[in-house]
PDB file of C-alpha atoms in Angstrom:
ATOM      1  CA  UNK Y  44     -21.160  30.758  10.303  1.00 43.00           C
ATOM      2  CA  UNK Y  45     -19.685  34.073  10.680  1.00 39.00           C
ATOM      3  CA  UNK Y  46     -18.397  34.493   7.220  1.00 44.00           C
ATOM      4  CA  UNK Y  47     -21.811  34.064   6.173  1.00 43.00           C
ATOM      5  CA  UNK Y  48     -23.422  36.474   8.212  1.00 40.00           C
ATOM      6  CA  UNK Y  49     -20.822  39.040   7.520  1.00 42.00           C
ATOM      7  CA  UNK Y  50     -21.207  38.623   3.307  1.00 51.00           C
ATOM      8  CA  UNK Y  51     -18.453  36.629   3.169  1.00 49.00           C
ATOM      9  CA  UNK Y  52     -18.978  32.794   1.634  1.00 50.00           C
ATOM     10  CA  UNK Y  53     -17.053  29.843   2.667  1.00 48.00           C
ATOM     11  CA  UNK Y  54     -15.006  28.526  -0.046  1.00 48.00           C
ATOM     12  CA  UNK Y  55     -15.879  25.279  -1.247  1.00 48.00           C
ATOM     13  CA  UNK Y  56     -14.175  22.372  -0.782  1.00 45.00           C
ATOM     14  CA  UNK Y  57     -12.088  21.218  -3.721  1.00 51.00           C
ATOM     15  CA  UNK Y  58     -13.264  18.482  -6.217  1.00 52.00           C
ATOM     16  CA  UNK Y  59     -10.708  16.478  -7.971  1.00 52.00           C
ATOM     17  CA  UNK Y  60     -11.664  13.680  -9.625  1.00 61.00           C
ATOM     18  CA  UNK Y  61      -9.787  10.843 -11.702  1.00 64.00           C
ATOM     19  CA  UNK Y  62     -10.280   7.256 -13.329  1.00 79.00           C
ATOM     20  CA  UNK Y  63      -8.712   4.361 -11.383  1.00 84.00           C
ATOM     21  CA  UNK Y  64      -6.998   2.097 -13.588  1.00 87.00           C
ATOM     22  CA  UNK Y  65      -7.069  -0.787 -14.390  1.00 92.00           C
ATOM     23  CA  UNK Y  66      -4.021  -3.099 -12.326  1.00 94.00           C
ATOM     24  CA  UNK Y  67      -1.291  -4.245 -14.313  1.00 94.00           C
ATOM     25  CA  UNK Y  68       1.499  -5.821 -12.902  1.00 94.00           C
ATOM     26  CA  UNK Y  69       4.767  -7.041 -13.872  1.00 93.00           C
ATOM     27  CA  UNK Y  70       7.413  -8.580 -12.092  1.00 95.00           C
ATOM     28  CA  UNK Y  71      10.672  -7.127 -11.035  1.00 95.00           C
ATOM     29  CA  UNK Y  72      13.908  -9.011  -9.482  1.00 95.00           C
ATOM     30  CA  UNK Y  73      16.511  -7.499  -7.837  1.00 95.00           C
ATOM     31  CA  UNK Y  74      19.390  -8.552  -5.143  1.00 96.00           C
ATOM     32  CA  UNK Y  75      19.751  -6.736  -2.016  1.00 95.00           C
ATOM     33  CA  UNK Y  76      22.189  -7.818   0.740  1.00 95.00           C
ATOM     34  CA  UNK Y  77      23.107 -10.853  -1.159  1.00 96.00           C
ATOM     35  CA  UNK Y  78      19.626 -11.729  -0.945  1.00 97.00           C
ATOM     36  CA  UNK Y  79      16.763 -12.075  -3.834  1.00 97.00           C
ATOM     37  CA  UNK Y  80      13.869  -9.554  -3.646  1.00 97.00           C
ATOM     38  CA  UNK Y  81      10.936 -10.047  -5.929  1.00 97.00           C
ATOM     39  CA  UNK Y  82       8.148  -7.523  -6.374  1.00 97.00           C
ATOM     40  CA  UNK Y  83       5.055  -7.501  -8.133  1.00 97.00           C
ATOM     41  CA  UNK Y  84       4.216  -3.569  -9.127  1.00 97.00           C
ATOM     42  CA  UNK Y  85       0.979  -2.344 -10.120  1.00 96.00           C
ATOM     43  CA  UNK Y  86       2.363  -0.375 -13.482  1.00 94.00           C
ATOM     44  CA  UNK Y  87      -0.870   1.113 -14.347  1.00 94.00           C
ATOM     45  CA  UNK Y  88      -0.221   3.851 -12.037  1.00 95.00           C
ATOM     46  CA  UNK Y  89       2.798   5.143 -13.480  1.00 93.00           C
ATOM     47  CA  UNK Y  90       0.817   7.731 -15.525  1.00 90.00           C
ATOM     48  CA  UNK Y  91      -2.162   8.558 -13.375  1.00 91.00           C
ATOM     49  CA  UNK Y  92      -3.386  11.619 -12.532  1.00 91.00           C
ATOM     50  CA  UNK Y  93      -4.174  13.413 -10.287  1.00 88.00           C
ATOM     51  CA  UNK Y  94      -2.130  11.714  -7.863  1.00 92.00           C
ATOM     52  CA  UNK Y  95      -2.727  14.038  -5.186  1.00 92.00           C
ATOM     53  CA  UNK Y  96      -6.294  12.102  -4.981  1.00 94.00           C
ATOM     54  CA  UNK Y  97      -3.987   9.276  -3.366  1.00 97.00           C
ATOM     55  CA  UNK Y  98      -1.535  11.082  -1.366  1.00 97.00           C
ATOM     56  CA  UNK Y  99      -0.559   8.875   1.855  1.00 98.00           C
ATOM     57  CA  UNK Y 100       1.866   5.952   1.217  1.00 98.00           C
ATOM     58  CA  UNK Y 101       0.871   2.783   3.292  1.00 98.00           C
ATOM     59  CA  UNK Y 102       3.945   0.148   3.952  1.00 98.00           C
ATOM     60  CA  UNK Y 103       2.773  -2.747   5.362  1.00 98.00           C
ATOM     61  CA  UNK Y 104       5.470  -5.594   6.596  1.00 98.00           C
ATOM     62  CA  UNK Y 105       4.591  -9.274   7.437  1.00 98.00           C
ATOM     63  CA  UNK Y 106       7.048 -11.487   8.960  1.00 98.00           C
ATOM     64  CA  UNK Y 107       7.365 -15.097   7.780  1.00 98.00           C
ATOM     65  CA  UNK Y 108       7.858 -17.716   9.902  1.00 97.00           C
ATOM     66  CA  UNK Y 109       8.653 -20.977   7.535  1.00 98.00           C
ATOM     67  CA  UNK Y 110      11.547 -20.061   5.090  1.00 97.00           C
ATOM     68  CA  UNK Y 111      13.046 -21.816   2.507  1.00 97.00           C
ATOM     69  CA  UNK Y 112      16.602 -20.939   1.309  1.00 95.00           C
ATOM     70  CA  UNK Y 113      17.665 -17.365   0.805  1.00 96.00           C
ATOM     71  CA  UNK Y 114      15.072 -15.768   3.171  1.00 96.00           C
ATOM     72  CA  UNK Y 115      11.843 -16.993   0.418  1.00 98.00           C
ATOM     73  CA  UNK Y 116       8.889 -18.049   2.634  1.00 98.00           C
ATOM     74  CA  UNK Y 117       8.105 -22.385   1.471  1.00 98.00           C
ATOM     75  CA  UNK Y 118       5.280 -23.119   0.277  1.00 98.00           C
ATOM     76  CA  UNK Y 119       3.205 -23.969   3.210  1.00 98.00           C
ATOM     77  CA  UNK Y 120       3.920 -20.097   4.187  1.00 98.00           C
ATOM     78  CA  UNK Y 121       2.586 -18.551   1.854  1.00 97.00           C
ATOM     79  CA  UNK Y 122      -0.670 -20.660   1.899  1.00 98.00           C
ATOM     80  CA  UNK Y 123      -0.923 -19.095   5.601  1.00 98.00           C
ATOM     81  CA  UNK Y 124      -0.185 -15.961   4.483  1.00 98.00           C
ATOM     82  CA  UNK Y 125      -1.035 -15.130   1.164  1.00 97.00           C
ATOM     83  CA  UNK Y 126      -4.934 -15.569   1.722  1.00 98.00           C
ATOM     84  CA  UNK Y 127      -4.750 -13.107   4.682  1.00 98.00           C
ATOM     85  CA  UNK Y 128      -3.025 -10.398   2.530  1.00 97.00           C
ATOM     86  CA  UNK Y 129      -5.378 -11.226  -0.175  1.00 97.00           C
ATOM     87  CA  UNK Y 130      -8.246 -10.068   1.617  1.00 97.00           C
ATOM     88  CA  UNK Y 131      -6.913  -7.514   3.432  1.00 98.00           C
ATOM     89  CA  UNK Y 132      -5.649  -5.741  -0.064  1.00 98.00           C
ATOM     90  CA  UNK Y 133      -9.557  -6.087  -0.905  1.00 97.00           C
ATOM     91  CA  UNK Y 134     -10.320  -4.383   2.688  1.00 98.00           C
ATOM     92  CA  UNK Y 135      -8.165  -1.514   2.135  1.00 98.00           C
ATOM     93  CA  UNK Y 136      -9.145  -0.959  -1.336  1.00 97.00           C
ATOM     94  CA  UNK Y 137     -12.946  -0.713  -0.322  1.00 96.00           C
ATOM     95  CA  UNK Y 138     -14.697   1.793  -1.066  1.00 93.00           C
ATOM     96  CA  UNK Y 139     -11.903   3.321  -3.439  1.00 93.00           C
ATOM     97  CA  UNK Y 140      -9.837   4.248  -1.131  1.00 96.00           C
ATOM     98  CA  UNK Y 141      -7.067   3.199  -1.916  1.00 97.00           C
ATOM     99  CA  UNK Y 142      -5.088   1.520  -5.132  1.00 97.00           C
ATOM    100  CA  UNK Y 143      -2.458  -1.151  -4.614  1.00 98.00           C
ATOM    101  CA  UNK Y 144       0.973   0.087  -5.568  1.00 98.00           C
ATOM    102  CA  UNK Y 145       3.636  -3.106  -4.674  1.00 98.00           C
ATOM    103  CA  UNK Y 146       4.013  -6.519  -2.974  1.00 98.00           C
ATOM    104  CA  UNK Y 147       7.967  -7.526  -2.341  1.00 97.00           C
ATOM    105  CA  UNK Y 148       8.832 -10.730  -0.932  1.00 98.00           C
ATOM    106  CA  UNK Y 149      12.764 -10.145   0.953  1.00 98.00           C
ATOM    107  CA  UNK Y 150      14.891 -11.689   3.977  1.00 98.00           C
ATOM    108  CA  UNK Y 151      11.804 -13.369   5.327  1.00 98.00           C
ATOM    109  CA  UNK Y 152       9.053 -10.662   5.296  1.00 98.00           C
ATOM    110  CA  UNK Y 153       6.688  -9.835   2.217  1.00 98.00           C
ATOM    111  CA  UNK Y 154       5.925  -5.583   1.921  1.00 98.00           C
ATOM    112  CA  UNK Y 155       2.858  -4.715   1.083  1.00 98.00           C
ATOM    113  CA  UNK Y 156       2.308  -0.825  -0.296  1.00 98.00           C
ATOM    114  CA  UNK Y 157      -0.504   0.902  -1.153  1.00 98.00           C
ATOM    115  CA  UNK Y 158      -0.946   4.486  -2.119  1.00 98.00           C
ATOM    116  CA  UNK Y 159      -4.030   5.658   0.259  1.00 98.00           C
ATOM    117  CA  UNK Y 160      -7.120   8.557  -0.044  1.00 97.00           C
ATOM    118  CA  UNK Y 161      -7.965   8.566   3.476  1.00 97.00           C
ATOM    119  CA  UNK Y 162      -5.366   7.467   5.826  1.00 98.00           C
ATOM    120  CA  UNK Y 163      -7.892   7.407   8.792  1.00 98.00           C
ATOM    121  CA  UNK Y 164     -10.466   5.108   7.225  1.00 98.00           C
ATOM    122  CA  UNK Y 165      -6.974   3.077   6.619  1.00 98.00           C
ATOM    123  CA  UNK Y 166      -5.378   3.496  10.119  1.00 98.00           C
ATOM    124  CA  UNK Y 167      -9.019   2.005  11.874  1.00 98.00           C
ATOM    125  CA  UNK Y 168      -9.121  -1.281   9.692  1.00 98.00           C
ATOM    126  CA  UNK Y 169      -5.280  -2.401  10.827  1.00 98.00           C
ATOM    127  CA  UNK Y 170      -6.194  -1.367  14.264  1.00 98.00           C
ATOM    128  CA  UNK Y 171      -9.203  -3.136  14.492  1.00 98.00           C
ATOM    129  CA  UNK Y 172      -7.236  -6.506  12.594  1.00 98.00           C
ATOM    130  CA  UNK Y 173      -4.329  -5.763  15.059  1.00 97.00           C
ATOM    131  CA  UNK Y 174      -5.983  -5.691  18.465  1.00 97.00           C
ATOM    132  CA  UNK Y 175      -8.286  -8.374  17.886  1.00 96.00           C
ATOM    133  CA  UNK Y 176      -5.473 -10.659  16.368  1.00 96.00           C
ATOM    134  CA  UNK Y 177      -7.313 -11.010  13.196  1.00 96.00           C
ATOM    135  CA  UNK Y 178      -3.838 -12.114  11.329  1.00 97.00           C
ATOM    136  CA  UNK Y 179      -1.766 -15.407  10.620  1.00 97.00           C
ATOM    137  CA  UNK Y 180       1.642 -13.457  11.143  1.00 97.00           C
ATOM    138  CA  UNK Y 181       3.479 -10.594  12.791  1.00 96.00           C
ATOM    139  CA  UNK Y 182       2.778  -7.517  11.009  1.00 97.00           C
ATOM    140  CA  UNK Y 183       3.714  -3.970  10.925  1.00 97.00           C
ATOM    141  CA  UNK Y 184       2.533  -1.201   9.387  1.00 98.00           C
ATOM    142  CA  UNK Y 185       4.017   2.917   8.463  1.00 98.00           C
ATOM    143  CA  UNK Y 186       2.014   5.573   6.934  1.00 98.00           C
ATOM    144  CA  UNK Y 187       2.912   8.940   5.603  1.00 97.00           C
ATOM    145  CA  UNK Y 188       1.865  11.450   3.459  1.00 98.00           C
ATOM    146  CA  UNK Y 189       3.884  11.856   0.002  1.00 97.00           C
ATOM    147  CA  UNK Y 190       2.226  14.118  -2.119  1.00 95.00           C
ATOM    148  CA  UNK Y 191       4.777  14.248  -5.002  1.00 95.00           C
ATOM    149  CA  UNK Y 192       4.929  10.085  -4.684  1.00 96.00           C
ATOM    150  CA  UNK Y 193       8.361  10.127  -4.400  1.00 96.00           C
ATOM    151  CA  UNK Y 194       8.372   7.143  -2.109  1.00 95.00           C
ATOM    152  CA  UNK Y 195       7.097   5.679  -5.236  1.00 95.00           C
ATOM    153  CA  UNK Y 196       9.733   6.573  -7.763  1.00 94.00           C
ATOM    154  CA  UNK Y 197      11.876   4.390  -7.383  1.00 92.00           C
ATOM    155  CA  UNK Y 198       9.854   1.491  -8.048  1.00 92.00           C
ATOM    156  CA  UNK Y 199       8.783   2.903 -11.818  1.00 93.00           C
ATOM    157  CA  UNK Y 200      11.834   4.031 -12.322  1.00 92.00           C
ATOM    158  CA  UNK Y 201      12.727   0.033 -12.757  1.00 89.00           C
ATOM    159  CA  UNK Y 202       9.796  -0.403 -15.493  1.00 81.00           C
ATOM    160  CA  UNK Y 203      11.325  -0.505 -18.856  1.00 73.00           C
ATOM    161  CA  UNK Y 204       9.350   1.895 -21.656  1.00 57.00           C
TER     162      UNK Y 204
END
């Protein structure tokens, strides 16, 4: 209010725009601690820009309670768990806000990342699920701001051009 009275305009907010694209996944198979990890990663956002738009990396970790051999949830798991995570991947992409990155499945837990516009809008939905128990399994979640996506890296690093 100030500025404005003494000549001086407020600068603008600024506006940074960019297409979603389109998911496209592919599969990827590694072993970690003797034990088989397999991730589905949304490829299409290798190449886009800006990604400063979606700065804050979301990690989300559900435990599984029925496993199979090697740490792999059995069947009956996943038709607990996979209808909960997908519809809350719909809830946290409402609105645009965010665009889903990776889902691993490793040592009894299944990752969920998403690469997040705002983290607050983010933060209140898993709170809200959270204290009103609105979740088959255990769950955890981690966010963080990453910019440069380097949290991300790794996991196109592993796509073959």
């Amino acid at each position: 209010m100030l500025k404005s009275f003494f000549g001086k305009k407020e600068k603008e907010p600024e506006e940074v725009r960019g297409i979603i694209p389109e998911e496209e996944f592919g599969l990827l198979e590694w072993t970690q601690d003797e034990l088989p990890c397999i991730a589905m990663l949304n490829s299409a956002l290798k190449e886009f820009e800006p990604k400063k738009i979606f700065s804050w990396h979301l990690s989300l970790i559900i435990d599984f309670e029925d496993l199979i051999e090697k740490g792999m949830p059995s069947q009956q798991e996943r038709d607990i768990v996979d209808p909960f995570c997908d519809k809350l991947d719909e809830e946290i992409k409402a609105g645009g806000n965010a665009l889903f990155l990776v889902r691993e499945t490793w040592n009894g837990t299944r990752r969920y990342v998403w690469r997040v516009y705002n983290p607050d809008i983010a933060h209140e939905h898993l709170q809200f699920i959270l204290e009103h128990k609105y979740y088959p399994r255990q769950f955890d979640y981690h966010m963080e701001q990453d910019m440069e996506w380097k949290q991300a890296k790794w996991y196109f690093d592993q796509i073959k051009t």
